[in-house]
Coordinates of C-alpha atoms and ligand atoms in Angstrom, one line a residue:
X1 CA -51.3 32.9 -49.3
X2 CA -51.5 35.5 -52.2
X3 CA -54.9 35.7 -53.6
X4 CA -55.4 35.1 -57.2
X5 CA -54.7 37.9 -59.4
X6 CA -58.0 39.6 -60.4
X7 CA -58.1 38.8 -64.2
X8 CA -58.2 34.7 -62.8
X9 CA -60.4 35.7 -60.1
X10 CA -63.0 36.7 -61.5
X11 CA -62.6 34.3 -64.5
X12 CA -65.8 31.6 -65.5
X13 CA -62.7 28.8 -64.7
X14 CA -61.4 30.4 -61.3
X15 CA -61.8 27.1 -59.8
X16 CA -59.5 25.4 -62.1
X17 CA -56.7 27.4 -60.6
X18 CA -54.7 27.6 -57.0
X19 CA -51.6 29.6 -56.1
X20 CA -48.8 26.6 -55.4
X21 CA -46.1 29.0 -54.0
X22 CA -48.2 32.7 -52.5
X23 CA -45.9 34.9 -54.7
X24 CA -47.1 37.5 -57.0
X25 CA -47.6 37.9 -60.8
X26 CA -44.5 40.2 -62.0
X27 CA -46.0 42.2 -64.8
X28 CA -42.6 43.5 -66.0
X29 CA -41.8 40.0 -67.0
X30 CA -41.6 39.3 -71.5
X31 CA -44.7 36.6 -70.8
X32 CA -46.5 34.5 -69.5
X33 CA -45.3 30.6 -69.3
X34 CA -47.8 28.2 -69.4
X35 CA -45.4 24.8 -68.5
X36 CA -47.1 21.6 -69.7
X37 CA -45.7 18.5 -68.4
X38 CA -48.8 16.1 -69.2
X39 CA -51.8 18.3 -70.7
X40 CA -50.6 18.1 -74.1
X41 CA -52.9 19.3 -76.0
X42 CA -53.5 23.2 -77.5
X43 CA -57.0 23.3 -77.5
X44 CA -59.8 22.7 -75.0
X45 CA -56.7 23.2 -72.3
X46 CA -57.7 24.8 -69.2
X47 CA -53.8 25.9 -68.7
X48 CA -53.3 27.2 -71.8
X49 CA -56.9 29.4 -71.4
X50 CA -55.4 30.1 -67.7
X51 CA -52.3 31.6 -69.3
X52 CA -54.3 33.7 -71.9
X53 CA -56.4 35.2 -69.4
X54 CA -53.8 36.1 -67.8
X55 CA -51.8 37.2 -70.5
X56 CA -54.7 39.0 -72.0
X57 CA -55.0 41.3 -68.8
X58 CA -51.6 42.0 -68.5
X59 CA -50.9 42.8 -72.3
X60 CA -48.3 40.1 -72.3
X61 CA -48.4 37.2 -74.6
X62 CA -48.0 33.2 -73.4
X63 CA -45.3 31.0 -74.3
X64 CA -46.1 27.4 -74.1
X65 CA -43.0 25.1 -73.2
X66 CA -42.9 21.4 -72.8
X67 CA -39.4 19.6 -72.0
X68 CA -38.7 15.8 -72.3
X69 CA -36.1 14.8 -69.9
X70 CA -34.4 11.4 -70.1
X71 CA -34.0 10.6 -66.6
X72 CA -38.2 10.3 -65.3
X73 CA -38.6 7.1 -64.1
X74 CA -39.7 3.7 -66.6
X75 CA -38.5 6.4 -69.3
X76 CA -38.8 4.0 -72.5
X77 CA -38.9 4.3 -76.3
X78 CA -42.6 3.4 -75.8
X79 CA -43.1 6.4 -73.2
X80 CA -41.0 8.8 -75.1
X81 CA -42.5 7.9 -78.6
X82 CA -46.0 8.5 -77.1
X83 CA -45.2 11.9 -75.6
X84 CA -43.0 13.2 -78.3
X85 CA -45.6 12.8 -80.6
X86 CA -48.1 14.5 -78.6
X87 CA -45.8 17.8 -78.3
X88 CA -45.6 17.6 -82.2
X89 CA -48.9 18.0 -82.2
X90 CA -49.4 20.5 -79.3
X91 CA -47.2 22.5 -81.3
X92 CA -48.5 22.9 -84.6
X93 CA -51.8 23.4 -83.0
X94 CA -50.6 26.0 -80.9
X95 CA -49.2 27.6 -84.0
X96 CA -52.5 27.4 -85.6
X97 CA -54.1 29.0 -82.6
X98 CA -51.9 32.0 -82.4
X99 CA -49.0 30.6 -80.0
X100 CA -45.6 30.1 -79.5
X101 CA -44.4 26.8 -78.1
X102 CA -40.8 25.3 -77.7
X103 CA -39.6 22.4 -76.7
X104 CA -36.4 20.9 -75.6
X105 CA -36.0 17.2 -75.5
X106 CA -32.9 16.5 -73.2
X107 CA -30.2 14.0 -75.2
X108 CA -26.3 13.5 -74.9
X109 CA -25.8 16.0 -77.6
X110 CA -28.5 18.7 -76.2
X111 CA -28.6 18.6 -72.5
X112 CA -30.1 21.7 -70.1
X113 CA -30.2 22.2 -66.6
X114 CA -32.9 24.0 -64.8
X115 CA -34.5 25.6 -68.0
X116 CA -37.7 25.6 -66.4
X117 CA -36.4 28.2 -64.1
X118 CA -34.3 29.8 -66.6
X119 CA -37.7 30.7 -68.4
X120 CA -39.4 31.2 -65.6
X121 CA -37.1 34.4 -64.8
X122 CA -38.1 36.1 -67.4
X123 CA -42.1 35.6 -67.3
X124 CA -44.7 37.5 -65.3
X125 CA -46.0 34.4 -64.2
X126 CA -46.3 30.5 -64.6
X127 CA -48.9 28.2 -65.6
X128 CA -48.9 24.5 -64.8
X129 CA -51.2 22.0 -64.9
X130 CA -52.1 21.0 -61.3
X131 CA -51.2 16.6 -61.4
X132 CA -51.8 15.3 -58.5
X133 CA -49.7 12.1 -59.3
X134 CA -45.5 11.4 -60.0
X135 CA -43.4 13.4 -62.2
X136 CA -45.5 16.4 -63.2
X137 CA -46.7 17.0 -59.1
X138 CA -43.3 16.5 -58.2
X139 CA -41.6 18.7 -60.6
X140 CA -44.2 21.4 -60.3
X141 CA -44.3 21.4 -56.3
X142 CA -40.5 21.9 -56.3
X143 CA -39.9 24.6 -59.1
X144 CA -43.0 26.3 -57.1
X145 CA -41.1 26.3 -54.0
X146 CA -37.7 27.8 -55.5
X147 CA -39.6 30.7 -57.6
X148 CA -39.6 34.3 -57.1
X149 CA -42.9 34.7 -59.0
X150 CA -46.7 33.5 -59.0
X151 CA -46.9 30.1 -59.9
X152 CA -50.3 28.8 -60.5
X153 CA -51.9 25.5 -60.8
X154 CA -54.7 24.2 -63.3
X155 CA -56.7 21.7 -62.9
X156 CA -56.8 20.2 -66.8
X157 CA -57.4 16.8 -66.1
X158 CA -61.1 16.8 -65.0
X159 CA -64.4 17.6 -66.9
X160 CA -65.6 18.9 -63.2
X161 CA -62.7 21.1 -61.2
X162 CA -62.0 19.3 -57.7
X163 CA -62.1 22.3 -56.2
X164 CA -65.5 22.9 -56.9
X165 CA -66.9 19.5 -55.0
X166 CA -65.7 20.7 -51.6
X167 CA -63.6 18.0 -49.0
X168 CA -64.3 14.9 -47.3
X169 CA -66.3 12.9 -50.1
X170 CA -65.5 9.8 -48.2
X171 CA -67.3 7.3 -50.8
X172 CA -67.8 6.9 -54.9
X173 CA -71.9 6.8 -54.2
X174 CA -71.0 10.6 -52.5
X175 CA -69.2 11.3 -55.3
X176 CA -71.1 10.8 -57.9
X177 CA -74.2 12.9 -56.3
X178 CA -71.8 15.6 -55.4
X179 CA -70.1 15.4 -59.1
X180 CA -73.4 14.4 -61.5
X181 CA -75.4 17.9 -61.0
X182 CA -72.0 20.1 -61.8
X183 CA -71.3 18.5 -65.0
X184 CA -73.3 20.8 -67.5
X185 CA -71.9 23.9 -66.3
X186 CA -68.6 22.6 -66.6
X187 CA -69.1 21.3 -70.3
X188 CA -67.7 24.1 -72.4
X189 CA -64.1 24.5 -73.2
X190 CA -63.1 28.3 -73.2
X191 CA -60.6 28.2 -75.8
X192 CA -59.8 32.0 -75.4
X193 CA -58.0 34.4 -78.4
X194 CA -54.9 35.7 -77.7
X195 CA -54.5 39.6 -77.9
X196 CA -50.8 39.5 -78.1
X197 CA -49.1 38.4 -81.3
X198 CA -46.9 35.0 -80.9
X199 CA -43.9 35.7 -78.3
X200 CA -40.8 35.8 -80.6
X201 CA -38.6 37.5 -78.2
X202 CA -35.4 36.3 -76.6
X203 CA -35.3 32.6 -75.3
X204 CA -32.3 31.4 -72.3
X205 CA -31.7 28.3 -75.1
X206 CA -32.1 27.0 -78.0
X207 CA -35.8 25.0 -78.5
X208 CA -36.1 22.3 -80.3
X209 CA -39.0 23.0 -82.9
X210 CA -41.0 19.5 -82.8
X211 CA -43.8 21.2 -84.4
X212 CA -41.9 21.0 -87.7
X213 CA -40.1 17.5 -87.0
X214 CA -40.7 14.7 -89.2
X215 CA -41.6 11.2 -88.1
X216 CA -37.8 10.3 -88.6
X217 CA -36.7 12.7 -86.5
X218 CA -38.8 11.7 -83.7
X219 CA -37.8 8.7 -83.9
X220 CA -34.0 9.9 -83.9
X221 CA -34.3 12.0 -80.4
X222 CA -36.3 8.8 -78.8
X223 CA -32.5 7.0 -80.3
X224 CA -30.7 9.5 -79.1
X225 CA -32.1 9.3 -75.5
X226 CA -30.5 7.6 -72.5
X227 CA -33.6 5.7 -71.9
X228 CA -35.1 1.8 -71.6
X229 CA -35.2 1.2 -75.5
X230 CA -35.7 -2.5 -75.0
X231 CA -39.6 -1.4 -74.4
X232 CA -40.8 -0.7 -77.7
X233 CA -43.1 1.4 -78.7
X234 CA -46.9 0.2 -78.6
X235 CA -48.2 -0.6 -82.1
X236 CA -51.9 -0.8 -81.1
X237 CA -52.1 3.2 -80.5
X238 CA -51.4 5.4 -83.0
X239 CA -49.6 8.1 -81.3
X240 CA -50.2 11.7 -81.3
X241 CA -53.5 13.8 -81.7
X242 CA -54.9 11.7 -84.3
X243 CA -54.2 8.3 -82.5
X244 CA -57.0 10.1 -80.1
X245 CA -59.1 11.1 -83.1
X246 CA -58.9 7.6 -84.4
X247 CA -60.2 6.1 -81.3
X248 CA -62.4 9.1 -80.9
X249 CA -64.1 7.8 -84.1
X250 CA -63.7 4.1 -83.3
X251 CA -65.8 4.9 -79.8
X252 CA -68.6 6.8 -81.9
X253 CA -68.8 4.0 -84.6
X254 CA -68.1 0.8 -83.0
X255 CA -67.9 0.7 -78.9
X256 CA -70.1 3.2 -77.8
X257 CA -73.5 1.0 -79.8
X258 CA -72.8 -1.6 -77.6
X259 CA -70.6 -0.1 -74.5
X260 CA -72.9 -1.1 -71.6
X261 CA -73.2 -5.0 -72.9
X262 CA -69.6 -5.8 -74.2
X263 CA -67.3 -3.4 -72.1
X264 CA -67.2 -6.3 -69.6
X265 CA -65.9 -8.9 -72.4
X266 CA -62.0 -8.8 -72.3
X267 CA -62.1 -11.6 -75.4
X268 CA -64.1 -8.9 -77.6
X269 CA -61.7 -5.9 -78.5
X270 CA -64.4 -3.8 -79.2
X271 CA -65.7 -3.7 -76.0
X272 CA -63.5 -0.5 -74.5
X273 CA -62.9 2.7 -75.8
X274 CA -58.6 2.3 -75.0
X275 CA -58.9 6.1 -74.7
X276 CA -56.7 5.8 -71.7
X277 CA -53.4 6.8 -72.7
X278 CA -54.4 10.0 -74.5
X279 CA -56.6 11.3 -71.3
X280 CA -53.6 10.2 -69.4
X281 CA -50.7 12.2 -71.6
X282 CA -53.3 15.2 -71.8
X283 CA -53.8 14.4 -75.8
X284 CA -57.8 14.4 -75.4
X285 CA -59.7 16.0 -72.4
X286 CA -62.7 14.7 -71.3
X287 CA -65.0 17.6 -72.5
X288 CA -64.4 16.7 -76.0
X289 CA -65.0 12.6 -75.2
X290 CA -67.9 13.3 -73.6
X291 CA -69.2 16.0 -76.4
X292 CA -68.4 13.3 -78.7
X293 CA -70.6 10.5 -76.8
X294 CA -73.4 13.0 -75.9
X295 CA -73.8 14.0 -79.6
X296 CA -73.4 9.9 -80.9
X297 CA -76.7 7.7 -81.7
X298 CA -76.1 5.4 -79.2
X299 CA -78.1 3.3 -76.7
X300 CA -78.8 5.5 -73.5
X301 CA -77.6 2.4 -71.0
X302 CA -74.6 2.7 -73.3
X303 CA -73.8 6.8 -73.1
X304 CA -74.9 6.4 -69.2
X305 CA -72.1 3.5 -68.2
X306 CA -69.4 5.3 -70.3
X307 CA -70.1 9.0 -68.3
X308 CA -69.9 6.7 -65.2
X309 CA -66.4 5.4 -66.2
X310 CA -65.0 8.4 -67.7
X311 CA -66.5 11.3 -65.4
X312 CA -67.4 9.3 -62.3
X313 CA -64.4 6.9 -61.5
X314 CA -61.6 8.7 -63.1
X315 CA -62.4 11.7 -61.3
X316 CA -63.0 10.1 -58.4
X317 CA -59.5 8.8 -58.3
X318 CA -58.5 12.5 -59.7
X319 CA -59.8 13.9 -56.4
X320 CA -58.6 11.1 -53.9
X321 CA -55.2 11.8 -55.2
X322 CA -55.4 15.3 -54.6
X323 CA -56.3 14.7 -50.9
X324 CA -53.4 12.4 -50.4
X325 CA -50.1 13.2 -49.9
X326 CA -48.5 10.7 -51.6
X327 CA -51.1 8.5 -53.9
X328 CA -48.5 6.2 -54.8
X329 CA -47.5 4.8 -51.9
X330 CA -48.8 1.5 -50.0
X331 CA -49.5 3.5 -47.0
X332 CA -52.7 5.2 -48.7
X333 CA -54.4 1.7 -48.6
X334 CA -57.3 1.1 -45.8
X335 CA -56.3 0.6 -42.6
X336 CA -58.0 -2.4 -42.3
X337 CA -56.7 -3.8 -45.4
X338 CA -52.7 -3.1 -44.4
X339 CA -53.9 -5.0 -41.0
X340 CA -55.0 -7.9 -42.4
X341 CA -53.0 -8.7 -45.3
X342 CA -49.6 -8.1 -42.9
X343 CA -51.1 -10.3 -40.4
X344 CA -51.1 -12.6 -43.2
X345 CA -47.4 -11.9 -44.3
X346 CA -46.4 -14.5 -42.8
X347 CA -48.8 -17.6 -44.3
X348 CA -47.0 -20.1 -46.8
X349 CA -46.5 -18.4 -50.1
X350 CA -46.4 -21.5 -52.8
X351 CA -47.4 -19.3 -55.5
X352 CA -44.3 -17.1 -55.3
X353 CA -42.9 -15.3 -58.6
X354 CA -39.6 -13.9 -59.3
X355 CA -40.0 -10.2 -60.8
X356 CA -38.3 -11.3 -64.4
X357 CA -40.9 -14.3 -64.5
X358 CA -43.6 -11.3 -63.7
X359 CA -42.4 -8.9 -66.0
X360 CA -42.4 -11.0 -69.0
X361 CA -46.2 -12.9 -68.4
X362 CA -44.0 -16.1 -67.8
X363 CA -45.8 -17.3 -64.2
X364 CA -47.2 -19.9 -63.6
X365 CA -50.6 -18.5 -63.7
X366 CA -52.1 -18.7 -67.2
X367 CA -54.5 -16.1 -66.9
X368 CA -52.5 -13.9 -65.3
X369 CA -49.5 -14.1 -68.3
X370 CA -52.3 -13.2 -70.6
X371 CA -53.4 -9.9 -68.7
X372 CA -49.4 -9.3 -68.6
X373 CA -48.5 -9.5 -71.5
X374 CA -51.0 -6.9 -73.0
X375 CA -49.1 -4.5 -70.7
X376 CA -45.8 -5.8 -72.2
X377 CA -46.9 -6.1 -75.4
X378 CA -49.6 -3.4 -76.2
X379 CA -49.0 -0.6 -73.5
X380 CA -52.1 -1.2 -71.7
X381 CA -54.5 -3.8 -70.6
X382 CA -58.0 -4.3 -70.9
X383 CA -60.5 -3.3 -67.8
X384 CA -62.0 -6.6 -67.0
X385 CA -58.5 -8.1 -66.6
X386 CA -56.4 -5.5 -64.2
X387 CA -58.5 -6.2 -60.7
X388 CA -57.5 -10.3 -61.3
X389 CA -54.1 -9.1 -62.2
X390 CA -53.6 -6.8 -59.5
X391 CA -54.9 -9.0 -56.7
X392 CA -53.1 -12.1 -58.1
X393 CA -49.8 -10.1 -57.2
X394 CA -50.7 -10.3 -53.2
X395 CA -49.7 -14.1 -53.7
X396 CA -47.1 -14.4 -56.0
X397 CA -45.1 -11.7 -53.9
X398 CA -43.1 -12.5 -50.3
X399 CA -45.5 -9.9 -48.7
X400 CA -48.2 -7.1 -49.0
X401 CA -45.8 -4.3 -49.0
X402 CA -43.4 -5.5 -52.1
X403 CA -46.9 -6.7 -53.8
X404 CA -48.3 -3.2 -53.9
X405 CA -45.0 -2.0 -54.7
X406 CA -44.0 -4.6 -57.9
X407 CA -48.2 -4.0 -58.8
X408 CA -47.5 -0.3 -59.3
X409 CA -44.3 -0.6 -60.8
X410 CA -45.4 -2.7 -63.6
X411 CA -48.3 -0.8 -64.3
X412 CA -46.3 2.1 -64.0
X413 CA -43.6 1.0 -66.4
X414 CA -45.3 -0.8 -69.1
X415 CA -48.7 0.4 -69.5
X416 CA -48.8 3.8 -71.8
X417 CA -51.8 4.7 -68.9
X418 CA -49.7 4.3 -65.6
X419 CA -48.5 6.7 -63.4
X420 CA -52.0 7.9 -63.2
X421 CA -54.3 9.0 -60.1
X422 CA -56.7 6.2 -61.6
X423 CA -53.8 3.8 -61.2
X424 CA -52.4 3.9 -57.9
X425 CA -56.2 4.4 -57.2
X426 CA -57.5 1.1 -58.9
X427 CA -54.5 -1.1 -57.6
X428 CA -55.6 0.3 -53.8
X429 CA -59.4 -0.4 -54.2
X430 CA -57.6 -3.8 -55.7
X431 CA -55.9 -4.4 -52.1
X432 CA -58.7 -2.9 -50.0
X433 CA -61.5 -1.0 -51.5
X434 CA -64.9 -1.9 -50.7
X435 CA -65.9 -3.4 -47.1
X436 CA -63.8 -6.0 -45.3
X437 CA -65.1 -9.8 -45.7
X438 CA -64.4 -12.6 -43.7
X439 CA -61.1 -13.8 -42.4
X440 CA -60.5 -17.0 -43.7
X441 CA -58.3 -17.2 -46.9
X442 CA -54.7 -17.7 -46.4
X443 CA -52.1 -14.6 -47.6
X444 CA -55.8 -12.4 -48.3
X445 CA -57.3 -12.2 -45.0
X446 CA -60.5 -10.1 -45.3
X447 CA -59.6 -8.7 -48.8
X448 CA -61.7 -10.7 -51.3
X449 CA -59.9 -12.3 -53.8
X450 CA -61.0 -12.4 -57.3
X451 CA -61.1 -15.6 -59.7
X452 CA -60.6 -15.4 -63.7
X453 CA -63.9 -16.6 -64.4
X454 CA -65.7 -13.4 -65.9
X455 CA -63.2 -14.3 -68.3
X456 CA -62.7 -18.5 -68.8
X457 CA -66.7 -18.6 -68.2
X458 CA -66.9 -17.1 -71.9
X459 CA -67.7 -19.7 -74.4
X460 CA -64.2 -18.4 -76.4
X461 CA -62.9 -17.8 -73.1
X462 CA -59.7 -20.5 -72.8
X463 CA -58.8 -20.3 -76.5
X464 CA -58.8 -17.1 -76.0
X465 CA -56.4 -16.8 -72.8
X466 CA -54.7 -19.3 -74.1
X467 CA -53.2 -17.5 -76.9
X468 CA -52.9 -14.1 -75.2
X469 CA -50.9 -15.9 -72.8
X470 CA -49.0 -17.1 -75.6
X471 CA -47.9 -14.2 -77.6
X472 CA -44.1 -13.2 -77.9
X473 CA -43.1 -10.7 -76.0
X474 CA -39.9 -8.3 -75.9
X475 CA -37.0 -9.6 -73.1
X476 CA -36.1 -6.8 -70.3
X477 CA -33.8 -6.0 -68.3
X478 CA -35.2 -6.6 -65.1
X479 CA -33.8 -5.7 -61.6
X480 CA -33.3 -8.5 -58.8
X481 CA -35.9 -6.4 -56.5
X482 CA -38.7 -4.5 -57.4
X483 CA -37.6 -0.8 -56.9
X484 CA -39.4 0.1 -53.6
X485 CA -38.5 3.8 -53.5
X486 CA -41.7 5.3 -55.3
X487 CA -44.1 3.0 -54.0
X488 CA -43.0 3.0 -49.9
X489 CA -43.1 5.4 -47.5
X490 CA -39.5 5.9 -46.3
Ligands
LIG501 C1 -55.6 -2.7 -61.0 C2 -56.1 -1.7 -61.9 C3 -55.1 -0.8 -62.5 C4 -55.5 0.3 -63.3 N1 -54.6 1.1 -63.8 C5 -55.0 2.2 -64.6 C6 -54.0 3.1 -65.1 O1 -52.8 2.9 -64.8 N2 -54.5 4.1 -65.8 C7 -55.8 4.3 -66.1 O2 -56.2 5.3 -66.7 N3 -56.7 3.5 -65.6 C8 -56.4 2.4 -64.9 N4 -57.3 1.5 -64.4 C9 -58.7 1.8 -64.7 C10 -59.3 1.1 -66.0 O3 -59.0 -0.2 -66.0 C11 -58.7 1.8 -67.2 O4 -58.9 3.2 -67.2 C12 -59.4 1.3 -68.5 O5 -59.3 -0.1 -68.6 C13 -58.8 1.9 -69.7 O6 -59.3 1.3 -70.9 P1 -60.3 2.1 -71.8 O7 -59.8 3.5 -72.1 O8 -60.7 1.2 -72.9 O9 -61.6 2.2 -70.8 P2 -63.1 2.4 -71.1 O10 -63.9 1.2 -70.5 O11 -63.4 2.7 -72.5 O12 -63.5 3.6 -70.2 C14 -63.4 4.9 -70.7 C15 -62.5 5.8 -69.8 O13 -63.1 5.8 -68.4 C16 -62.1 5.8 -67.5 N5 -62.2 4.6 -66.6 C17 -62.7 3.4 -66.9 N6 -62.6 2.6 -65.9 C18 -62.0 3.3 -64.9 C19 -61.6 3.0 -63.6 N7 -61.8 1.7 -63.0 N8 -61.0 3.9 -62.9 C20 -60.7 5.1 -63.4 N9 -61.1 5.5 -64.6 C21 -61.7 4.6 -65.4 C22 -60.7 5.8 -68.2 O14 -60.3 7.1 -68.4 C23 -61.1 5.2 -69.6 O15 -60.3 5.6 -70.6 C24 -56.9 0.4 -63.6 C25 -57.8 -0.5 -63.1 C26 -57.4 -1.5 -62.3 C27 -58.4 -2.4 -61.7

C-alpha cells in the first residue's frame, strides 16, 4: 500500500486519513475532489481540511461535490428533504469559505451515470469521508477499487480518529479509558484557508447549483424524484444547518440544565438533545456539540452523561463498525446470542406481527405502537424507548434472523438517524450485548428481555403511551416480506 502523500503525512490530522485503493496523487490533475456523501457540512470538516492540505501543497484548488441519487435504499421525501437541505447549506457555506461545490441531484429529467468517476478523471486526487456503514462505505469502497488515482479516506464522523485508539478494544469500559484521555487534543477543528482561488474550470456535466435554490425548488427535485413520497417529511426537525443550530441552542438552554435527570424520561420531550439526525447526515460534528456543552452553565453530572453519550457510545459503535465487515448484518451479533435465540426459533410465537401491522404502530402491543409511530411519524424515536422496541421485535417475528432483519429495516427506513454505525450497533447490543442470563424465557433464551416499565411506571406514563400510540400516522406501501438482502449474510 502507497504511503500517504507527504503534505497529509505530516499533517496535525494524519490519523483522520487512510489510502482506500494504494494509487498515487496525480498532480497534473485540475483539483482536488473532496466527494461528500454524508459529512455535509463546510466547516469543522475533516475532509474538506484533508482536501485543502492537499490542495494547498500541490498548488491545486478543491472542488467539493455531493450527488443525490434516487435509487439508495428507503430513499423517501423525508430522506431526500433532509439531505437536500443540508447540501444547500454545505454550499453556500462553502462559497463563503472560498470553495466551489456542485451538486447533481439525479431525476427523470437530469439523470448521470458514473459522474463520480467522470470527475474523478480529471482531479489529482480524491477525498471521501471514510463511513463505515451502507451507502457511503459501499459507494466509496467500489469507486476506490475502479480508480486510477489516490483515493483517500477521512474519518469526519468522530471527535477522536479510530485510528488513533489502536485494535482489539473488546469492551465499552476499554473504550472509554482508551478514548477519554485523547479527547482534548483532538478538540480543535482545522478549518484551513485555501490558497487557490474557487475552481471554475471545466466540469464533465452540468451541476445543479443548490446553494442558490429556493425552498420551492427543493421541494420540486424531492417531486421530481423516483422515490418513496408516501413518507413525508419529518416536521419536528427543521432541516438543514439551522435545524442543527436550533437544537444546538435548544440543548444549551433547555436539555443540557437538566440532561443527566430527565434524559431517561421518554414522556418529557425535553429530556434529549434529538441531535441525531444532523450528526448522522454530517450537518453538525461533534467538536462543535461538544464546544457548545463544554462552554454552557450546566450541572457537571449533566455535561459528564452527555460526553458519555455523544463521545463514548457513538464512537464506540463508530469504531466496532469499522472492525466489521459488514455492520449491518445479523451475523455481527454474539455468538452466544445467535445460539440461543435460534435454539429458540422454534418455541410458539403467539405474539406474531405481520410487517404492515409493524410498520404502521398498529400491533397489538400498546407500548410498542407508541415507540413506532415516532419513527413513522417524527423520523426518530426517543432513547428510552428503542431497546423495548428493538427486543419486542424478537417475538412478534417467525424467527431471530427475519427479527434482526425487519428491526434494522425499520429503523433504517423511517428514522432520519438510521443507517448509522450507532444503529446496527444498538439493535445488536439489543439482541445480545451485555453477558448471557439464564435460559429460561421462551423465544429469548439467555438474552434478557426488557419490559415498558421505565416508561408506564411514570405517574403520566399510560396517558401518555396511550396517546402516542394513538396519533395518525401516514399509510405505506409495505412489502409482504421484510427485505432480507441488506441485513443477511448471503
Ligand atoms: C435499538 C436502538 C436503535 C438505535 N438506533 C439509532 C440510530 O439509528 N441512529 C442513532 O444515531 N442512534 C441510534 N440509537 C442510539 C440512541 O437511541 C440515539 O442516538 C438517541 O436516542 C438519539 O436521540 P438524541 O439525539 O436526542 O440523543 P441524546 O440523548 O441527546 O444523546 C446525544 C447524542 O449522543 C449519541 N448517543 C446517545 N445514545 C447513544 C447510543 N445508545 N448509542 C450511540 N450513540 C448514542 C447520539 O449521537 C445522540 O444524538 C439506537 C438505540 C437503540 C437502543
Amino acid at each position: 500500500m502507497t504511503m500517504l502523500h507527504p503534505a497529509l503525512s505530516s499533517w496535525s490530522e494524519a490519523p483522520r486519513v487512510r489510502s482506500m485503493n494504494g494509487q498515487d496523487v496525480r498532480p497534473e490533475g485540475r483539483y482536488v475532489l473532496c466527494w461528500l456523501q454524508q459529512a455535509l457540512r463546510a466547516r469543522d470538516n475533516p475532509v474538506i481540511d484533508a482536501a485543502l492540505q492537499l490542495g494547498n501543497a500541490l498548488g491545486l484548488p478543491v472542488l467539493v461535490y455531493h450527488g443525490l441519487r434516487e435509487d439508495y435504499p428507503h430513499a423517501s421525501d423525508r430522506l431526500h428533504r433532509f439531505i437536500l437541505h443540508a447540501s444547500r447549506d454545505l454550499a453556500r457555506e462553502c462559497r463563503q469559505r472560498g470553495l466551489a461545490c456542485v451538486q447533481h441531484v439525479d431525476r427523470a429529467a437530469m439523470r448521470e451515470k458514473g459522474l463520480v468517476y467522470r470527475l474523478a478523471a480529471d482531479s489529482a486526487a480524491v477525498l471521501v469521508e471514510d463511513q463505515p456503514t451502507f451507502v457511503a462505505r459501499w459507494q466509496a469502497e467500489r469507486v476506490a477499487g475502479r480508480i486510477d488515482r489516490a483515493m483517500l479516506a477521512v474519518n469526519a464522523a468522530c471527535l477522536v480518529p479510530p485510528a488513533v485508539l489502536g485494535d482489539g478494544i473488546g469492551s465499552t469500559s476499554a473504550f472509554r479509558r482508551r478514548h477519554e484521555p485523547l479527547r482534548a487534543a483532538w478538540a480543535e477543528a482545522a478549518d484551513l484557508v485555501p490558497d487557490a482561488a474557487p475552481y471554475d474550470g471545466p466540469l464533465p456535466f452540468a451541476p445543479d447549483r443548490l446553494g442558490t435554490a429556493s425552498d420551492a425548488e427543493l421541494d420540486a427535485l424531492v417531486g421530481a424524484a423516483e422515490i418513496d413520497h408516501a413518507l413525508a417529511p419529518s416536521t419536528l426537525f427543521v432541516a438543514g444547518r439551522e435545524g442543527a443550530l436550533v437544537m444546538l441552542e435548544r440543548l444549551m438552554d433547555t436539555v443540557l440544565p437538566t440532561y443527566a435527570a430527565t434524559r431517561n424520561d421518554a414522556t418529557r420531550p425535553i429530556g434529549a438533545s434529538m441531535l441525531s439526525p444532523f450528526l448522522h447526515f454530517g450537518v453538525i460534528g461533534p467538536r462543535e456539540v461538544m464546544a457548545t456543552v463544554d462552554a454552557a452553565a450546566a450541572p457537571a453530572a449533566s455535561k459528564e452523561k452527555f460526553a458519555d453519550e455523544l463521545l463514548s457510545w457513538r464512537e464506540w459503535f463508530h469504531y466496532q463498525a469499522r472492525g466489521l465487515a459488514a455492520p449491518e448484518r445479523y451475523d455481527r451479533i454474539p455468538g452466544w446470542a445467535r445460539e440461543t435465540l435460534e435454539a429458540h426459533a422454534g418455541d410458539p410465537r403467539p405474539e406474531l406481527e405481520t410487517l404492515d401491522a409493524l410498520t404502521h404502530g398498529e400491533t397489538r402491543d400498546e407500548t410498542w405502537n407508541a415507540c413506532q409511530r415516532q419513527f413513522l411519524i417524527d423520523g426518530w424515536m426517543h432513547n428510552n424507548l428503542r431497546m423495548y422496541w428493538a427486543k419486542r421485535i424478537i417475538a412478534m417475528t417467525p424467527d431471530p434472523e427475519t427479527a434482526w432483519a425487519t428491526a434494522c429495516y425499520l429503523n433504517d427506513r423511517l428514522s432520519l438517524d438510521g443507517r448509522d454505525p450507532s444503529t446496527y450497533g444498538n439493535i445488536a447490543a439489543s439482541f445480545g450485548g451485555g453477558a448471557p442470563g439464564r435460559d429460561g424465557p421462551p423465544i429469548y433464551g439467555k438474552v434478557p428481555e426488557r419490559s415498558d416499565g421505565s416508561t408506564r411506571r411514570r405517574p403520566s406514563g399510560p396517558d401518555w403511551l396511550a396517546t402516542a400510540a394513538a396519533r395518525p400516522g401516514p399509510r405505506l406501501a409495505v412489502p409482504a416480506r421484510v427485505p432480507v438482502e441488506l441485513y443477511l449474510a448471503e
